[in-house]
PDB file of C-alpha atoms in Angstrom:
ATOM      1  CA  MET A   1     -16.379 -25.134   7.990  1.00 64.00           C
ATOM      2  CA  VAL A   2     -15.179 -21.831   6.598  1.00 67.00           C
ATOM      3  CA  PHE A   3     -15.978 -20.096   9.984  1.00 69.00           C
ATOM      4  CA  ASP A   4     -13.844 -22.839  11.683  1.00 69.00           C
ATOM      5  CA  TYR A   5     -10.964 -22.165   9.286  1.00 67.00           C
ATOM      6  CA  ILE A   6     -10.902 -18.358   9.789  1.00 68.00           C
ATOM      7  CA  ASP A   7     -11.618 -18.452  13.441  1.00 70.00           C
ATOM      8  CA  GLY A   8      -9.707 -21.512  14.333  1.00 73.00           C
ATOM      9  CA  SER A   9      -6.171 -22.073  15.438  1.00 75.00           C
ATOM     10  CA  ALA A  10      -3.423 -24.710  15.397  1.00 76.00           C
ATOM     11  CA  GLY A  11      -3.184 -27.447  18.095  1.00 79.00           C
ATOM     12  CA  ILE A  12      -5.068 -26.567  21.226  1.00 82.00           C
ATOM     13  CA  GLY A  13      -4.838 -22.808  20.712  1.00 83.00           C
ATOM     14  CA  TRP A  14      -1.806 -21.904  22.926  1.00 87.00           C
ATOM     15  CA  GLY A  15      -0.359 -19.602  20.153  1.00 86.00           C
ATOM     16  CA  GLU A  16      -3.738 -17.873  19.796  1.00 88.00           C
ATOM     17  CA  ASP A  17      -4.067 -17.449  23.500  1.00 92.00           C
ATOM     18  CA  LEU A  18      -0.552 -15.852  23.679  1.00 94.00           C
ATOM     19  CA  ASN A  19      -1.401 -13.496  20.788  1.00 91.00           C
ATOM     20  CA  LEU A  20      -4.725 -12.409  22.371  1.00 93.00           C
ATOM     21  CA  ALA A  21      -2.928 -11.800  25.700  1.00 95.00           C
ATOM     22  CA  ALA A  22      -0.274  -9.649  23.996  1.00 95.00           C
ATOM     23  CA  ILE A  23      -2.850  -7.605  22.146  1.00 92.00           C
ATOM     24  CA  ALA A  24      -4.847  -7.166  25.435  1.00 95.00           C
ATOM     25  CA  ASN A  25      -1.694  -5.611  27.057  1.00 95.00           C
ATOM     26  CA  VAL A  26      -1.099  -3.010  24.310  1.00 92.00           C
ATOM     27  CA  ARG A  27      -1.799   0.510  25.639  1.00 92.00           C
ATOM     28  CA  LEU A  28      -2.030   3.662  23.515  1.00 86.00           C
ATOM     29  CA  ARG A  29      -0.232   6.569  24.928  1.00 86.00           C
ATOM     30  CA  GLN A  30      -2.557   9.546  25.356  1.00 85.00           C
ATOM     31  CA  ARG A  31      -1.260  12.948  24.604  1.00 83.00           C
ATOM     32  CA  VAL A  32      -2.972  15.941  25.858  1.00 88.00           C
ATOM     33  CA  LEU A  33      -2.480  19.745  25.526  1.00 91.00           C
ATOM     34  CA  VAL A  34      -0.703  19.426  22.197  1.00 88.00           C
ATOM     35  CA  ASP A  35      -1.605  20.992  18.824  1.00 90.00           C
ATOM     36  CA  VAL A  36      -3.848  18.557  16.959  1.00 87.00           C
ATOM     37  CA  ALA A  37      -4.723  20.877  13.951  1.00 91.00           C
ATOM     38  CA  ASN A  38      -2.493  18.876  11.614  1.00 90.00           C
ATOM     39  CA  ARG A  39      -2.653  15.184  12.337  1.00 88.00           C
ATOM     40  CA  ASP A  40      -0.596  12.834  10.314  1.00 91.00           C
ATOM     41  CA  LEU A  41      -0.478   9.063  10.860  1.00 91.00           C
ATOM     42  CA  SER A  42       2.104   8.440   8.083  1.00 94.00           C
ATOM     43  CA  VAL A  43       5.211   6.506   8.636  1.00 95.00           C
ATOM     44  CA  THR A  44       8.109   5.550   6.449  1.00 94.00           C
ATOM     45  CA  VAL A  45       8.620   1.718   5.925  1.00 92.00           C
ATOM     46  CA  PHE A  46      11.731   0.549   3.984  1.00 91.00           C
ATOM     47  CA  GLY A  47      11.912   3.899   2.389  1.00 91.00           C
ATOM     48  CA  LYS A  48       8.333   4.164   1.269  1.00 91.00           C
ATOM     49  CA  LYS A  49       5.825   6.582   2.828  1.00 94.00           C
ATOM     50  CA  CYS A  50       2.756   4.830   4.151  1.00 95.00           C
ATOM     51  CA  LEU A  51      -0.320   6.908   5.088  1.00 94.00           C
ATOM     52  CA  ALA A  52      -1.208   4.622   7.983  1.00 92.00           C
ATOM     53  CA  PRO A  53       1.002   2.994  10.702  1.00 91.00           C
ATOM     54  CA  PHE A  54      -0.115  -0.551   9.823  1.00 90.00           C
ATOM     55  CA  GLY A  55      -0.583  -2.964   6.927  1.00 93.00           C
ATOM     56  CA  VAL A  56      -2.644  -6.044   6.071  1.00 93.00           C
ATOM     57  CA  SER A  57      -1.445  -9.363   7.215  1.00 91.00           C
ATOM     58  CA  PRO A  58      -1.008 -12.174   4.838  1.00 91.00           C
ATOM     59  CA  MET A  59      -4.110 -14.318   4.810  1.00 87.00           C
ATOM     60  CA  ALA A  60      -4.281 -17.767   3.184  1.00 83.00           C
ATOM     61  CA  MET A  61      -7.313 -18.064   0.901  1.00 83.00           C
ATOM     62  CA  CYS A  62      -8.926 -14.858   1.968  1.00 86.00           C
ATOM     63  CA  ASN A  63     -11.679 -15.160  -0.516  1.00 86.00           C
ATOM     64  CA  LEU A  64     -13.194 -17.871   1.576  1.00 80.00           C
ATOM     65  CA  ALA A  65     -14.459 -15.079   3.867  1.00 83.00           C
ATOM     66  CA  ALA A  66     -16.333 -13.396   0.999  1.00 86.00           C
ATOM     67  CA  PRO A  67     -15.859 -13.127  -2.805  1.00 89.00           C
ATOM     68  CA  ASN A  68     -13.313 -10.636  -3.924  1.00 92.00           C
ATOM     69  CA  THR A  69     -12.000  -9.996  -0.457  1.00 92.00           C
ATOM     70  CA  ASP A  70      -8.454 -10.078  -1.873  1.00 92.00           C
ATOM     71  CA  ARG A  71      -9.207  -7.306  -4.436  1.00 95.00           C
ATOM     72  CA  ALA A  72     -10.858  -5.091  -1.871  1.00 95.00           C
ATOM     73  CA  LEU A  73      -7.925  -5.398   0.453  1.00 95.00           C
ATOM     74  CA  ALA A  74      -5.481  -4.564  -2.343  1.00 96.00           C
ATOM     75  CA  ARG A  75      -7.368  -1.578  -3.359  1.00 96.00           C
ATOM     76  CA  LEU A  76      -7.512  -0.266   0.137  1.00 95.00           C
ATOM     77  CA  SER A  77      -3.799  -0.873   0.520  1.00 95.00           C
ATOM     78  CA  ALA A  78      -3.103   1.067  -2.751  1.00 96.00           C
ATOM     79  CA  LYS A  79      -5.417   3.921  -1.501  1.00 96.00           C
ATOM     80  CA  TYR A  80      -3.634   4.229   1.869  1.00 94.00           C
ATOM     81  CA  LYS A  81      -0.089   3.305   0.572  1.00 95.00           C
ATOM     82  CA  THR A  82       0.097   0.570   3.216  1.00 95.00           C
ATOM     83  CA  PRO A  83       1.793  -2.807   2.890  1.00 96.00           C
ATOM     84  CA  LEU A  84      -0.345  -5.721   1.798  1.00 96.00           C
ATOM     85  CA  GLY A  85       0.867  -9.129   2.769  1.00 95.00           C
ATOM     86  CA  ILE A  86       0.402 -11.858   0.232  1.00 94.00           C
ATOM     87  CA  SER A  87       0.261 -15.381   1.484  1.00 91.00           C
ATOM     88  CA  THR A  88       1.976 -18.223  -0.390  1.00 87.00           C
ATOM     89  CA  ILE A  89      -1.518 -19.740  -0.664  1.00 83.00           C
ATOM     90  CA  ALA A  90      -3.416 -16.570  -1.551  1.00 88.00           C
ATOM     91  CA  SER A  91      -6.698 -16.575  -3.238  1.00 87.00           C
ATOM     92  CA  SER A  92      -5.453 -14.871  -6.454  1.00 91.00           C
ATOM     93  CA  THR A  93      -2.145 -14.659  -8.411  1.00 92.00           C
ATOM     94  CA  LEU A  94       0.917 -12.841  -7.368  1.00 93.00           C
ATOM     95  CA  GLU A  95       0.705 -10.800 -10.510  1.00 95.00           C
ATOM     96  CA  GLN A  96      -2.903  -9.775  -9.750  1.00 95.00           C
ATOM     97  CA  TYR A  97      -2.117  -8.589  -6.251  1.00 96.00           C
ATOM     98  CA  ILE A  98       0.793  -6.439  -7.322  1.00 96.00           C
ATOM     99  CA  GLU A  99      -1.355  -4.847  -9.831  1.00 97.00           C
ATOM    100  CA  TRP A 100      -4.416  -4.402  -7.694  1.00 97.00           C
ATOM    101  CA  SER A 101      -2.361  -2.974  -4.765  1.00 97.00           C
ATOM    102  CA  GLU A 102      -0.419  -0.578  -7.098  1.00 97.00           C
ATOM    103  CA  GLY A 103       2.873  -2.136  -6.064  1.00 95.00           C
ATOM    104  CA  GLN A 104       2.118  -2.218  -2.232  1.00 96.00           C
ATOM    105  CA  ALA A 105       2.132  -5.910  -1.987  1.00 96.00           C
ATOM    106  CA  TRP A 106       4.738  -7.872   0.100  1.00 96.00           C
ATOM    107  CA  PHE A 107       5.048 -11.588  -0.658  1.00 95.00           C
ATOM    108  CA  GLN A 108       5.077 -13.999   2.314  1.00 93.00           C
ATOM    109  CA  LEU A 109       7.132 -16.985   1.190  1.00 89.00           C
ATOM    110  CA  TYR A 110       6.876 -20.319   3.030  1.00 84.00           C
ATOM    111  CA  PHE A 111       9.926 -22.417   2.318  1.00 80.00           C
ATOM    112  CA  SER A 112       8.718 -26.043   1.852  1.00 75.00           C
ATOM    113  CA  GLY A 113       9.919 -29.469   0.562  1.00 76.00           C
ATOM    114  CA  ASP A 114      13.180 -29.460  -1.412  1.00 81.00           C
ATOM    115  CA  GLY A 115      12.634 -25.810  -2.479  1.00 82.00           C
ATOM    116  CA  THR A 116      11.725 -26.606  -6.088  1.00 87.00           C
ATOM    117  CA  GLN A 117       8.339 -24.919  -5.971  1.00 86.00           C
ATOM    118  CA  THR A 118       9.517 -22.310  -3.472  1.00 87.00           C
ATOM    119  CA  PHE A 119      12.068 -21.006  -5.866  1.00 90.00           C
ATOM    120  CA  LYS A 120       9.661 -20.953  -8.732  1.00 91.00           C
ATOM    121  CA  LEU A 121       7.356 -18.725  -6.679  1.00 90.00           C
ATOM    122  CA  LEU A 122      10.260 -16.572  -5.818  1.00 92.00           C
ATOM    123  CA  GLU A 123      11.094 -16.039  -9.441  1.00 94.00           C
ATOM    124  CA  ARG A 124       7.466 -15.155 -10.173  1.00 93.00           C
ATOM    125  CA  ALA A 125       7.378 -12.638  -7.450  1.00 94.00           C
ATOM    126  CA  LYS A 126      10.686 -11.219  -8.760  1.00 95.00           C
ATOM    127  CA  ARG A 127       9.285 -10.972 -12.418  1.00 96.00           C
ATOM    128  CA  ALA A 128       6.109  -9.395 -11.003  1.00 96.00           C
ATOM    129  CA  ASP A 129       8.257  -6.632  -9.376  1.00 95.00           C
ATOM    130  CA  TYR A 130       7.655  -7.402  -5.739  1.00 95.00           C
ATOM    131  CA  ARG A 131       9.955  -5.239  -3.683  1.00 93.00           C
ATOM    132  CA  CYS A 132       9.531  -6.932  -0.222  1.00 94.00           C
ATOM    133  CA  LEU A 133       9.762 -10.567   0.698  1.00 94.00           C
ATOM    134  CA  VAL A 134       8.560 -11.825   4.054  1.00 92.00           C
ATOM    135  CA  LEU A 135      10.378 -15.223   4.409  1.00 88.00           C
ATOM    136  CA  THR A 136       8.585 -17.609   6.832  1.00 83.00           C
ATOM    137  CA  LEU A 137      10.814 -20.375   7.992  1.00 78.00           C
ATOM    138  CA  ASP A 138       9.192 -21.501  11.183  1.00 68.00           C
ATOM    139  CA  VAL A 139       6.627 -23.749   9.607  1.00 66.00           C
ATOM    140  CA  PRO A 140       8.461 -27.052   8.588  1.00 63.00           C
ATOM    141  CA  GLU A 141       5.153 -28.836   7.962  1.00 64.00           C
ATOM    142  CA  VAL A 142       1.352 -28.072   7.971  1.00 64.00           C
ATOM    143  CA  ALA A 143       0.091 -27.301  11.392  1.00 68.00           C
ATOM    144  CA  HIS A 144      -2.232 -29.692  13.207  1.00 69.00           C
ATOM    145  CA  ARG A 145      -5.598 -28.021  13.053  1.00 70.00           C
ATOM    146  CA  PRO A 146      -8.244 -30.260  14.551  1.00 76.00           C
ATOM    147  CA  LEU A 147     -11.300 -28.128  13.303  1.00 71.00           C
ATOM    148  CA  ASP A 148      -9.991 -28.311   9.775  1.00 67.00           C
ATOM    149  CA  GLN A 149      -9.443 -32.055   9.928  1.00 71.00           C
ATOM    150  CA  ARG A 150     -12.918 -32.529  11.428  1.00 75.00           C
ATOM    151  CA  ASN A 151     -14.478 -30.497   8.661  1.00 70.00           C
ATOM    152  CA  GLY A 152     -12.495 -32.227   5.841  1.00 72.00           C
ATOM    153  CA  PHE A 153     -10.775 -28.949   4.917  1.00 66.00           C
ATOM    154  CA  THR A 154      -7.891 -29.454   2.674  1.00 64.00           C
ATOM    155  CA  ILE A 155      -5.413 -27.363   0.520  1.00 61.00           C
ATOM    156  CA  PRO A 156      -6.120 -26.838  -2.239  1.00 57.00           C
ATOM    157  CA  PHE A 157      -9.654 -26.191  -1.187  1.00 54.00           C
ATOM    158  CA  ARG A 158     -12.326 -28.378  -2.808  1.00 54.00           C
ATOM    159  CA  VAL A 159     -16.008 -28.167  -2.113  1.00 51.00           C
ATOM    160  CA  GLY A 160     -17.488 -31.559  -1.273  1.00 52.00           C
ATOM    161  CA  PRO A 161     -20.336 -33.135   0.926  1.00 52.00           C
ATOM    162  CA  ARG A 162     -18.447 -32.708   4.079  1.00 46.00           C
ATOM    163  CA  GLN A 163     -18.156 -29.004   3.526  1.00 41.00           C
ATOM    164  CA  LEU A 164     -21.760 -28.512   2.773  1.00 44.00           C
ATOM    165  CA  ARG A 165     -23.209 -30.437   5.617  1.00 47.00           C
ATOM    166  CA  SER A 166     -24.769 -28.465   8.514  1.00 45.00           C
ATOM    167  CA  GLU A 167     -23.259 -29.159  12.015  1.00 47.00           C
ATOM    168  CA  GLU A 168     -25.041 -28.731  15.327  1.00 46.00           C
ATOM    169  CA  HIS A 169     -23.027 -25.506  16.102  1.00 42.00           C
ATOM    170  CA  THR A 170     -23.647 -24.138  12.646  1.00 42.00           C
ATOM    171  CA  SER A 171     -26.831 -21.876  12.171  1.00 43.00           C
ATOM    172  CA  GLU A 172     -29.046 -22.318   9.238  1.00 41.00           C
ATOM    173  CA  LEU A 173     -27.878 -18.842   7.991  1.00 39.00           C
ATOM    174  CA  GLN A 174     -24.242 -19.845   8.164  1.00 42.00           C
ATOM    175  CA  SER A 175     -25.057 -22.919   6.206  1.00 41.00           C
ATOM    176  CA  HIS A 176     -26.957 -21.044   3.656  1.00 42.00           C
ATOM    177  CA  SER A 177     -24.268 -18.477   3.327  1.00 44.00           C
ATOM    178  CA  PHE A 178     -21.650 -21.175   2.800  1.00 43.00           C
ATOM    179  CA  ILE A 179     -23.603 -23.054   0.285  1.00 46.00           C
ATOM    180  CA  SER A 180     -24.257 -19.733  -1.679  1.00 47.00           C
ATOM    181  CA  TYR A 181     -20.444 -19.010  -1.565  1.00 44.00           C
ATOM    182  CA  ALA A 182     -19.669 -22.626  -2.656  1.00 46.00           C
ATOM    183  CA  VAL A 183     -22.021 -22.256  -5.659  1.00 47.00           C
ATOM    184  CA  PHE A 184     -20.441 -18.874  -6.512  1.00 48.00           C
ATOM    185  CA  CYS A 185     -16.993 -20.619  -6.503  1.00 48.00           C
ATOM    186  CA  LEU A 186     -18.086 -23.399  -8.645  1.00 51.00           C
ATOM    187  CA  LYS A 187     -19.640 -20.939 -11.215  1.00 54.00           C
ATOM    188  CA  LYS A 188     -16.340 -19.110 -11.629  1.00 52.00           C
ATOM    189  CA  LYS A 189     -14.661 -22.305 -12.842  1.00 48.00           C
TER     190      LYS A 189
END
């Protein structure tokens, strides 16, 4: 179930196919016969120097992948001074992320419903001293994700019998790993 959520895509996967094709077409430009004694990958983004030319994309409920994934990504973001995208439905609080990332966190906000909860989240991000807002407006409703529906995956995430069962395509190791993780989550409460 967790594998399907992380690996899966919306609908029949057209968006995923387009993204994979775009990535496959990226080419790095080789430079030869240039001085490489002092290499520097840093870039400036919104007036802040980043030590690497990339950041961490927002990931909803990233702790499903492994316990404390959010904390590890935030610490790496702080170490390399790179942006850390924080999903509206992140695994930890906005306040924790901004602290762990030492101010590198960017909040990805999904506008939903009548805006009441959205504006409350925006105020929390402002009080936590977020300096960058990534406003996502292209998701007027939750995407159709067939694998999530088949697995009984819901938000907020709740561990139940449908999530703990073993499917034909799930190896014994994957089932064991998920059950161990589910027990870990339940012990935290």
